[in-house]
PDB file of N, CA and C in Angstrom:
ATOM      1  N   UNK A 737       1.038 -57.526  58.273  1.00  0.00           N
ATOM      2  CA  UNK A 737       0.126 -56.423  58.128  1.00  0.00           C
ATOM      3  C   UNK A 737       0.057 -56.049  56.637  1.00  0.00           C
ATOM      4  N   UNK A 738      -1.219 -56.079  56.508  1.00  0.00           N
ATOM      5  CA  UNK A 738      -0.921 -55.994  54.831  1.00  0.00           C
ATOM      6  C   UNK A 738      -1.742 -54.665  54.629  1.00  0.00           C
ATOM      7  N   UNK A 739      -1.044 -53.724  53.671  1.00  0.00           N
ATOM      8  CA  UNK A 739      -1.617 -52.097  53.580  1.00  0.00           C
ATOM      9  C   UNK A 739      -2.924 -52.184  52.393  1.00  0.00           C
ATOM     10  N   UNK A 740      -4.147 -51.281  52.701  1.00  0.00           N
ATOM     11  CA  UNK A 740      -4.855 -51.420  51.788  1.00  0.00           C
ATOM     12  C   UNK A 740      -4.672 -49.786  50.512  1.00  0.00           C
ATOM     13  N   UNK A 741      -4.580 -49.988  49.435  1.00  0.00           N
ATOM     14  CA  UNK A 741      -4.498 -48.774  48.478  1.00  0.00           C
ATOM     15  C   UNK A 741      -5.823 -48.081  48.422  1.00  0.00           C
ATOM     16  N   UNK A 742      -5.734 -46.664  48.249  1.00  0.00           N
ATOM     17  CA  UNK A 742      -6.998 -46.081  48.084  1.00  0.00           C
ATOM     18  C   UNK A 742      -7.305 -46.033  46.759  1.00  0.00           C
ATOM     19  N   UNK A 743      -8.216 -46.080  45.784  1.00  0.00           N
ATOM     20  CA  UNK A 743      -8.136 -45.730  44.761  1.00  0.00           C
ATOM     21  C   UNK A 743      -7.893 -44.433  44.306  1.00  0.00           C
ATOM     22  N   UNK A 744      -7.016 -44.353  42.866  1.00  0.00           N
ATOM     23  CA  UNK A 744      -6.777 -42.649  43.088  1.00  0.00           C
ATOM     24  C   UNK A 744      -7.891 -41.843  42.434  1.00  0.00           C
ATOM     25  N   UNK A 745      -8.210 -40.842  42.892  1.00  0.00           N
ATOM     26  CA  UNK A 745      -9.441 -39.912  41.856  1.00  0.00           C
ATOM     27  C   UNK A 745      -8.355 -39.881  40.587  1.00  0.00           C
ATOM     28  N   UNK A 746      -9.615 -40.228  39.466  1.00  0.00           N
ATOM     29  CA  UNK A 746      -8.953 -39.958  38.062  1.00  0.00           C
ATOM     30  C   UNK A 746      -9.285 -38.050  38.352  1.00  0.00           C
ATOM     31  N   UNK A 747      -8.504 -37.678  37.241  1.00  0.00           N
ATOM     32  CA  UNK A 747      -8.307 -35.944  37.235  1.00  0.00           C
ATOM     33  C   UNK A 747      -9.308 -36.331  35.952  1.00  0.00           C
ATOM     34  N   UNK A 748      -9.844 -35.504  35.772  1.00  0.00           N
ATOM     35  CA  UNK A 748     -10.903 -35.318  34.697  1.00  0.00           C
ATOM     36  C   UNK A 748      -9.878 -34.649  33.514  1.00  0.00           C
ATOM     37  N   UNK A 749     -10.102 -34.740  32.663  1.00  0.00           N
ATOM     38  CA  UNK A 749      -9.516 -34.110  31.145  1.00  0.00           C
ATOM     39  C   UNK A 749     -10.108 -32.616  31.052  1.00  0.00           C
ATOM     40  N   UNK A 750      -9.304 -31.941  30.853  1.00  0.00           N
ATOM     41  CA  UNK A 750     -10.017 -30.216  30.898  1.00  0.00           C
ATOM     42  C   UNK A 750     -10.704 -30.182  29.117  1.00  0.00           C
ATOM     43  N   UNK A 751     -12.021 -29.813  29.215  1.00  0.00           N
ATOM     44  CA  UNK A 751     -12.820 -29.465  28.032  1.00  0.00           C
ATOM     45  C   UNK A 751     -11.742 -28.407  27.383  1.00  0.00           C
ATOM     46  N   UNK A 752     -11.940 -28.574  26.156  1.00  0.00           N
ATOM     47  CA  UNK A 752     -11.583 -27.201  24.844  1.00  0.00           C
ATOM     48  C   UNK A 752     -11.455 -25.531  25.853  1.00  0.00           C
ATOM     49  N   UNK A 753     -12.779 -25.378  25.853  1.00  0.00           N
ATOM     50  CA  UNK A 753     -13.072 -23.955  26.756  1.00  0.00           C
ATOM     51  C   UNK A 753     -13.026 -23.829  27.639  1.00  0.00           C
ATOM     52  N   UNK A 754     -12.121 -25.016  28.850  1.00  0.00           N
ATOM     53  CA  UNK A 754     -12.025 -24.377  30.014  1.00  0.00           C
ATOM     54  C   UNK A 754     -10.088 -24.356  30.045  1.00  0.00           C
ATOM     55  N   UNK A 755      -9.472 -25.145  28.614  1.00  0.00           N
ATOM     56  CA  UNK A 755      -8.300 -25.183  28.230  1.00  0.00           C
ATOM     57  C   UNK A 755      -7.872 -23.785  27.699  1.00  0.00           C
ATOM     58  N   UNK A 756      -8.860 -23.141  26.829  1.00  0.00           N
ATOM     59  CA  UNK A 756      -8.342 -21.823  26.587  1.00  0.00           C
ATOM     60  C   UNK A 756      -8.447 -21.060  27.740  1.00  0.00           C
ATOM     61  N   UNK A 757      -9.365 -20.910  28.355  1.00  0.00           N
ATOM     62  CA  UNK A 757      -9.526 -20.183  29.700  1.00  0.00           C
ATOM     63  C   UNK A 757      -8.611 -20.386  30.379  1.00  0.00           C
ATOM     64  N   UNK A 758      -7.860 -21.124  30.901  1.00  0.00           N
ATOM     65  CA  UNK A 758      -6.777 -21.019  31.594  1.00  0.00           C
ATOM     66  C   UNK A 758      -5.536 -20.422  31.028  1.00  0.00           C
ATOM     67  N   UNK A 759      -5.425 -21.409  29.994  1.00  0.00           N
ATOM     68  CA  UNK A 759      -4.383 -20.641  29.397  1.00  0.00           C
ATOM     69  C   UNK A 759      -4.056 -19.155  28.818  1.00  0.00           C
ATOM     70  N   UNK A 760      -5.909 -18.350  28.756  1.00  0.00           N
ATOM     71  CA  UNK A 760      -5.223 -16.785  29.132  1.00  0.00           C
ATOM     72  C   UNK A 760      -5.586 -16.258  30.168  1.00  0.00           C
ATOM     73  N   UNK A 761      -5.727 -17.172  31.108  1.00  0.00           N
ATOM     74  CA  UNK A 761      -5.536 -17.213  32.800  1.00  0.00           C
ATOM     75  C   UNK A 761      -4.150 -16.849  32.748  1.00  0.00           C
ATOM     76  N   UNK A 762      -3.275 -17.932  32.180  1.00  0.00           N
ATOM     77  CA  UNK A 762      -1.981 -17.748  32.372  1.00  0.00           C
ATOM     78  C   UNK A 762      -0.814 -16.918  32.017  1.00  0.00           C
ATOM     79  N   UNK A 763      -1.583 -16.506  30.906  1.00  0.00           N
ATOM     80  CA  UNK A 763      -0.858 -15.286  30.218  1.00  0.00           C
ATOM     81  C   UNK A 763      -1.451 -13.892  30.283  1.00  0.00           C
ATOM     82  N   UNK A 764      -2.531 -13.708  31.384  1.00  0.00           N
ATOM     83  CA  UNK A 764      -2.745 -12.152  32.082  1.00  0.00           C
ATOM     84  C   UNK A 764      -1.872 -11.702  32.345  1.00  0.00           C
ATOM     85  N   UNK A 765      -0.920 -12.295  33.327  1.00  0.00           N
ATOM     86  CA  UNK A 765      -0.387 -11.445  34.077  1.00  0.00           C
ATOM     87  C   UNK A 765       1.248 -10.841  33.320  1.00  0.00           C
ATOM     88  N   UNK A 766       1.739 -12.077  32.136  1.00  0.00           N
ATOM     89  CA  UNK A 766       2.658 -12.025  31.714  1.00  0.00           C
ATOM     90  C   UNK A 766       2.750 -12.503  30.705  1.00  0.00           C
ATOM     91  N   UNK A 767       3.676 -12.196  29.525  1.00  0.00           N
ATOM     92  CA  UNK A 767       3.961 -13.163  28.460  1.00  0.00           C
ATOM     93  C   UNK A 767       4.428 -14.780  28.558  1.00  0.00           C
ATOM     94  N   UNK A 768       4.288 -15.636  28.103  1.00  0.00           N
ATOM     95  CA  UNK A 768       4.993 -16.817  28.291  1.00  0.00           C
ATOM     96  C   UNK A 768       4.984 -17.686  26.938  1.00  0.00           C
ATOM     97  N   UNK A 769       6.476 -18.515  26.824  1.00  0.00           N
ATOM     98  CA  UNK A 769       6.472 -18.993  25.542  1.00  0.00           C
ATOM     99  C   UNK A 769       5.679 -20.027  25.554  1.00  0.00           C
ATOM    100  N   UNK A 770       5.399 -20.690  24.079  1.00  0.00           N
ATOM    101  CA  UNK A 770       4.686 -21.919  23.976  1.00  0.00           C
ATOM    102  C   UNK A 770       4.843 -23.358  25.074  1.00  0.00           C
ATOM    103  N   UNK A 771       6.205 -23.348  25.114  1.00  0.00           N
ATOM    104  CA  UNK A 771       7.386 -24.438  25.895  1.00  0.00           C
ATOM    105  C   UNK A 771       6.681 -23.922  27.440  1.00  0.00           C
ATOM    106  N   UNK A 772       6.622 -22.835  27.683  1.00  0.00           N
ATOM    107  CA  UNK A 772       6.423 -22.636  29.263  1.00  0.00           C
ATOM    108  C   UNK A 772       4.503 -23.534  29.740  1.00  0.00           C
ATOM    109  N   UNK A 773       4.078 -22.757  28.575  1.00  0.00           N
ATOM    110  CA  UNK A 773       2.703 -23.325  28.145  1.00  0.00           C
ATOM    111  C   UNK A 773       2.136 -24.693  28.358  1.00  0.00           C
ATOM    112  N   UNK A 774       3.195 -25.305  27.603  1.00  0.00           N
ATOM    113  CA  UNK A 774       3.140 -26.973  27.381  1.00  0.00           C
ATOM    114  C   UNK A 774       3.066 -27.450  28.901  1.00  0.00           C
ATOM    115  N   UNK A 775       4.204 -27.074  29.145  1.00  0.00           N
ATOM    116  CA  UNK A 775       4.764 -27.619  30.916  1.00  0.00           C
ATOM    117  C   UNK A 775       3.442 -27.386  31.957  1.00  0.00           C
ATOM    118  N   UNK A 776       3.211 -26.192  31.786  1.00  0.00           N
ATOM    119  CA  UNK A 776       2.279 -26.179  32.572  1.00  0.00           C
ATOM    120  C   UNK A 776       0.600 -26.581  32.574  1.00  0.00           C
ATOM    121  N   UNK A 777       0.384 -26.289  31.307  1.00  0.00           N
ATOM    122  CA  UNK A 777      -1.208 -27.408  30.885  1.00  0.00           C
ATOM    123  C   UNK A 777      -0.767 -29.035  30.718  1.00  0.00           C
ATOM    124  N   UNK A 778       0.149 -29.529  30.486  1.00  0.00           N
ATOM    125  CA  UNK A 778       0.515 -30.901  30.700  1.00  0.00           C
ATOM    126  C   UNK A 778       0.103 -31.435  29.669  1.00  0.00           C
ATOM    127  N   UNK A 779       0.188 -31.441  28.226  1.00  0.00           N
ATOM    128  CA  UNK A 779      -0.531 -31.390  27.191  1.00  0.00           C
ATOM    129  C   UNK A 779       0.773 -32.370  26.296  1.00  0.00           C
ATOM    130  N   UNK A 780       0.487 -32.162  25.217  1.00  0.00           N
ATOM    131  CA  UNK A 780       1.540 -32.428  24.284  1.00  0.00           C
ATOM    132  C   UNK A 780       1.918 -31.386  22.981  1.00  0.00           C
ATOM    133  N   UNK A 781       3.319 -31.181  22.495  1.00  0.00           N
ATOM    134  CA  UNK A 781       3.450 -29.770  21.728  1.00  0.00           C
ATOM    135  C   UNK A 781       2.654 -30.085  20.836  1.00  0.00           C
ATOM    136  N   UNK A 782       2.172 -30.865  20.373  1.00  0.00           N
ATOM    137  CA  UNK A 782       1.088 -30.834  18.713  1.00  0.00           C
ATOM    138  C   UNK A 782       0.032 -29.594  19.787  1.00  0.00           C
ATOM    139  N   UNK A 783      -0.447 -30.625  20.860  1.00  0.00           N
ATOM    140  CA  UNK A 783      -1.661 -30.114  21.153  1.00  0.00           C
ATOM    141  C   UNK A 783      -1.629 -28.794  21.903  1.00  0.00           C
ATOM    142  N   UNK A 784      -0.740 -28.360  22.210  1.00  0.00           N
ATOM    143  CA  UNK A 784      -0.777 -27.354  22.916  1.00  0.00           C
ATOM    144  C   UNK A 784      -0.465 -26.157  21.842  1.00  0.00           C
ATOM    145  N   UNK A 785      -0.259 -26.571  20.582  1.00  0.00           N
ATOM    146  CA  UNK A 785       0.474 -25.489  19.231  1.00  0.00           C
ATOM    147  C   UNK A 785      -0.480 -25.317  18.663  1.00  0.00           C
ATOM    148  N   UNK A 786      -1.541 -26.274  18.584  1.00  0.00           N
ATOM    149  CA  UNK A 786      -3.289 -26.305  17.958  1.00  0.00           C
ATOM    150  C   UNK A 786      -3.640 -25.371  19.010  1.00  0.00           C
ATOM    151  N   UNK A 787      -3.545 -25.451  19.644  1.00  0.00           N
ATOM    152  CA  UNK A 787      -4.869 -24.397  21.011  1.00  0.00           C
ATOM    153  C   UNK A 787      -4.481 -23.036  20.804  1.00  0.00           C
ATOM    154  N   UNK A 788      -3.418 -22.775  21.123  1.00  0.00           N
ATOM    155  CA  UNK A 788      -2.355 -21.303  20.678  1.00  0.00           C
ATOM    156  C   UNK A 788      -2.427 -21.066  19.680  1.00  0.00           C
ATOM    157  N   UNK A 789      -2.787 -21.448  18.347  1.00  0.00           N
ATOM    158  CA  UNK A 789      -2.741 -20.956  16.872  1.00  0.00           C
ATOM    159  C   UNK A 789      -4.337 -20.354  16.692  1.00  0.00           C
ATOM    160  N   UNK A 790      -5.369 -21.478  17.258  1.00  0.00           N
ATOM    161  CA  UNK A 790      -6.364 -21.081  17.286  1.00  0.00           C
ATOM    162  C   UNK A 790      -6.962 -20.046  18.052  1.00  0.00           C
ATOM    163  N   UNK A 791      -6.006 -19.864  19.166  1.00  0.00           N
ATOM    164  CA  UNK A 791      -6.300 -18.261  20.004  1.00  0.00           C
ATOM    165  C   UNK A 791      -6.005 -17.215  19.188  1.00  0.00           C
ATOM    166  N   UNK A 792      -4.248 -17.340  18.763  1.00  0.00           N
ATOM    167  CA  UNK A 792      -3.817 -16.256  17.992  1.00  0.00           C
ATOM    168  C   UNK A 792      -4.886 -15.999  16.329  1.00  0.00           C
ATOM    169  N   UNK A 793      -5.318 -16.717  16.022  1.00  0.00           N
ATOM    170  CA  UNK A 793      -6.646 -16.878  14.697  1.00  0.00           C
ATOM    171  C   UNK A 793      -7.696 -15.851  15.431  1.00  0.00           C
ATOM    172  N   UNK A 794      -8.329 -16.671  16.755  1.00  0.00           N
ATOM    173  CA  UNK A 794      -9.093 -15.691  17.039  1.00  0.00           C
ATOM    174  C   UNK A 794      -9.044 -14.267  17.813  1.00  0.00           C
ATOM    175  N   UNK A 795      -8.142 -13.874  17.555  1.00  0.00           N
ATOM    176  CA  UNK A 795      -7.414 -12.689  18.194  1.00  0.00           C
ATOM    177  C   UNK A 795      -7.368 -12.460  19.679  1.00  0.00           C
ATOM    178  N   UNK A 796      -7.231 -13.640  20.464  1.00  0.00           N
ATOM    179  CA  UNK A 796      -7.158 -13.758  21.280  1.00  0.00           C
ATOM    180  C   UNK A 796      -6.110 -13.251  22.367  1.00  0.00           C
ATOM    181  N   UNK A 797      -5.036 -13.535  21.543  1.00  0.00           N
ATOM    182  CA  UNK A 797      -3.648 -13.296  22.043  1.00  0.00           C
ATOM    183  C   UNK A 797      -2.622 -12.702  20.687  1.00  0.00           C
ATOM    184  N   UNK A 798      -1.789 -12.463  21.069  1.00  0.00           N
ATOM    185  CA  UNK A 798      -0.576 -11.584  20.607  1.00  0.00           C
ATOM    186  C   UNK A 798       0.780 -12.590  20.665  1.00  0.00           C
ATOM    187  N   UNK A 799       1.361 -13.146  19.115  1.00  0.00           N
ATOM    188  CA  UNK A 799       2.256 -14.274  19.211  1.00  0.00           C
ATOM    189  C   UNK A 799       3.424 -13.314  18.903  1.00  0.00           C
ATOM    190  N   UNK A 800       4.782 -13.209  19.227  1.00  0.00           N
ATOM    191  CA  UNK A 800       5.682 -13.055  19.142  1.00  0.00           C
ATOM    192  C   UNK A 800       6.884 -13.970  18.357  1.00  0.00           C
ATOM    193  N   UNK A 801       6.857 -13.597  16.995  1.00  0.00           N
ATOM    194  CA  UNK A 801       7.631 -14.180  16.629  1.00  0.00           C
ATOM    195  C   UNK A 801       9.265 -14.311  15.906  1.00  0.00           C
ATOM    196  N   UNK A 802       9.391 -13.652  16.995  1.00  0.00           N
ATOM    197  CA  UNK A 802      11.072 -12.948  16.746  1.00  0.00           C
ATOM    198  C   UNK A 802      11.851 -13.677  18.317  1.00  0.00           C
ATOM    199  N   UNK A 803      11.078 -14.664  18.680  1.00  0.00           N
ATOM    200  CA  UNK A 803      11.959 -15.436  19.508  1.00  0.00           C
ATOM    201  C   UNK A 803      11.475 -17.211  19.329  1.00  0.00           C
ATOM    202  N   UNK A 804      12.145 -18.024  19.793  1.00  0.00           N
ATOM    203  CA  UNK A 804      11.771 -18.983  19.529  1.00  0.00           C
ATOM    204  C   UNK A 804      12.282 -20.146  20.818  1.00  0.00           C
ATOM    205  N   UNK A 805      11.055 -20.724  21.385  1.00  0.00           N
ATOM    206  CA  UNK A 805       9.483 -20.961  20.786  1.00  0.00           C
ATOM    207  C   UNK A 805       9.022 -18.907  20.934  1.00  0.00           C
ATOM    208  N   UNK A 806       7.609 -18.864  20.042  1.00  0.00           N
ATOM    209  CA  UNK A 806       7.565 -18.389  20.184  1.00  0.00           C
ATOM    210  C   UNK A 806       6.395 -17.712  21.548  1.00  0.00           C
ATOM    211  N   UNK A 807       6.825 -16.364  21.766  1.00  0.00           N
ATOM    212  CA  UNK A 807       5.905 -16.224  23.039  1.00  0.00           C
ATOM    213  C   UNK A 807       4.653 -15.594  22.921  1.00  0.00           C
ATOM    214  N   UNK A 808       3.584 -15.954  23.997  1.00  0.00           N
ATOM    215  CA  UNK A 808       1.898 -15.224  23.908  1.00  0.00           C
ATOM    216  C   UNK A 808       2.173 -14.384  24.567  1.00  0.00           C
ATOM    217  N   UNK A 809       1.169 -13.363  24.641  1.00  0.00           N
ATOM    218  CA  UNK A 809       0.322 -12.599  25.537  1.00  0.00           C
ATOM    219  C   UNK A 809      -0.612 -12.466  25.143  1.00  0.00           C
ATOM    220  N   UNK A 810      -1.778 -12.123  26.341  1.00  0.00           N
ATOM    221  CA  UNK A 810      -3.273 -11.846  25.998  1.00  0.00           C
ATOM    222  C   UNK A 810      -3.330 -10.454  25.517  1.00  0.00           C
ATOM    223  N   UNK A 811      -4.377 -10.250  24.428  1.00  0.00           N
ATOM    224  CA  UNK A 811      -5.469  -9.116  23.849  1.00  0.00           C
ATOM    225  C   UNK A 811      -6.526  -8.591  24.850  1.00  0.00           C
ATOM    226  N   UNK A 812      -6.756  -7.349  24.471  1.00  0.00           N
ATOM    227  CA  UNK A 812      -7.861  -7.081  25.243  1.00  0.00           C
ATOM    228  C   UNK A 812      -8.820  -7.663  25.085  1.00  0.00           C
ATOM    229  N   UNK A 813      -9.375  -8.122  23.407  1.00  0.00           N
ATOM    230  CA  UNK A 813     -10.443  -9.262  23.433  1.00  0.00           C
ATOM    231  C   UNK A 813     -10.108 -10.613  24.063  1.00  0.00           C
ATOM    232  N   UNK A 814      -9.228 -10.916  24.271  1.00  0.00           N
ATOM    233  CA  UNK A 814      -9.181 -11.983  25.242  1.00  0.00           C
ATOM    234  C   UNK A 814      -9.395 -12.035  26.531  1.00  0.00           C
ATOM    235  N   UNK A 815      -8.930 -10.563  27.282  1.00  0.00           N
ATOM    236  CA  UNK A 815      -9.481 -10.350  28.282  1.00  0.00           C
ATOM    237  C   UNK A 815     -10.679 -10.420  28.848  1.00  0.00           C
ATOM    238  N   UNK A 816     -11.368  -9.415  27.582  1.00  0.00           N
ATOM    239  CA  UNK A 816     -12.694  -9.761  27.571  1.00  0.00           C
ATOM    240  C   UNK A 816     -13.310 -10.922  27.699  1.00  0.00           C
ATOM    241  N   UNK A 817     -13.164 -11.742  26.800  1.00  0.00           N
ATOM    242  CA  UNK A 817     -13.409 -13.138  27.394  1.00  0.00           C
ATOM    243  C   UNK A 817     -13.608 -13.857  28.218  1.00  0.00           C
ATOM    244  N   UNK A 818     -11.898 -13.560  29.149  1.00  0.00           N
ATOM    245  CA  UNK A 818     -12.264 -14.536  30.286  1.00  0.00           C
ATOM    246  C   UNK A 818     -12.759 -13.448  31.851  1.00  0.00           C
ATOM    247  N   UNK A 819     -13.555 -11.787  31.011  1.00  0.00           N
ATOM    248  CA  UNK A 819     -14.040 -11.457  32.132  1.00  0.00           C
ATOM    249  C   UNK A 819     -13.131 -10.595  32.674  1.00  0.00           C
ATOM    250  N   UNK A 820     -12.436 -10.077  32.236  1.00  0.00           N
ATOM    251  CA  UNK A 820     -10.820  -9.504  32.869  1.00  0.00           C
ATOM    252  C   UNK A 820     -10.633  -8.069  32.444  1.00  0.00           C
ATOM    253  N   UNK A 821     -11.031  -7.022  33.213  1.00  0.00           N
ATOM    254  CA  UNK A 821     -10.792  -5.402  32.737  1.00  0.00           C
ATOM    255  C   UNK A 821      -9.752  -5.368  32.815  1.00  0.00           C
ATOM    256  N   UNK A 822      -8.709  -4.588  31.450  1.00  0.00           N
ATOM    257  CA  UNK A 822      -7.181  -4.149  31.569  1.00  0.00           C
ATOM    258  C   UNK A 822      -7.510  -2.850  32.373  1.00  0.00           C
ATOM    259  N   UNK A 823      -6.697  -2.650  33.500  1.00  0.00           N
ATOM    260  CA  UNK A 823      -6.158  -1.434  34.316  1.00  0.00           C
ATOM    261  C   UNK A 823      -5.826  -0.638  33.203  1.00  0.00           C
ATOM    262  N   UNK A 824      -6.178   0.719  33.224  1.00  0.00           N
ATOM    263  CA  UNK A 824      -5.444   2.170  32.543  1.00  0.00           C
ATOM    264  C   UNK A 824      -4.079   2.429  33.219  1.00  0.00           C
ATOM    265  N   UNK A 825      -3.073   2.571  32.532  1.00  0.00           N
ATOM    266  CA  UNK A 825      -2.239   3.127  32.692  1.00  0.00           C
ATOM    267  C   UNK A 825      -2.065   4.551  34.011  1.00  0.00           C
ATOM    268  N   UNK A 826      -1.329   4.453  35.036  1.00  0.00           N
ATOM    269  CA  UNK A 826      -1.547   5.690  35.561  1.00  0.00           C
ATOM    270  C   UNK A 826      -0.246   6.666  35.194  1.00  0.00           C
ATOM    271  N   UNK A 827      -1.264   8.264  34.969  1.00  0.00           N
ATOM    272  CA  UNK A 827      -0.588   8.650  35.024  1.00  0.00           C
ATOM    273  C   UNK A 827      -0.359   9.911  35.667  1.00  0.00           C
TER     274      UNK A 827
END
């Protein structure tokens, strides 16, 4: 009995702008370091340190650099961006 293979769907390569979009997808809800970053866009550190420099350039995000790697969080203009009202504080 001989098994036949399916071919696998190639995953498409994520464009520039749907790479930043996620990635302050990913950092809405929380800070996360560069290293957490990498792992999870599946990227490589050159390329994932280019994308993050160019957020933090465009004031996208908020770099922390009193730890190392160092860590993001999103801006309200970043929020803006990907469409995302910050909640007010209650008080």
């Amino acid at each position: 009995m001989v098994k036949e293979e399916k071919p696998k769907e190639k995953i498409p390569n994520m464009q520039f702008g749907s790479a930043t979009d996620h990635i302050l997808r990913l950092i809405t809800e929380k800070p996360m370091t560069s290293r957490d970053i990498q792992i999870t866009i599946g990227r490589t550190r050159e390329h994932t340190s280019r994308m993050l420099k160019k957020l933090f350039e465009e004031g996208l995000t908020e770099r922390d650099m009193s730890t190392k790697p160092f860590s993001y969080k999103i801006t309200d203009k970043g929020l803006a961006k990907i469409g995302v009202a910050r909640m007010a504080p209650a008080q």
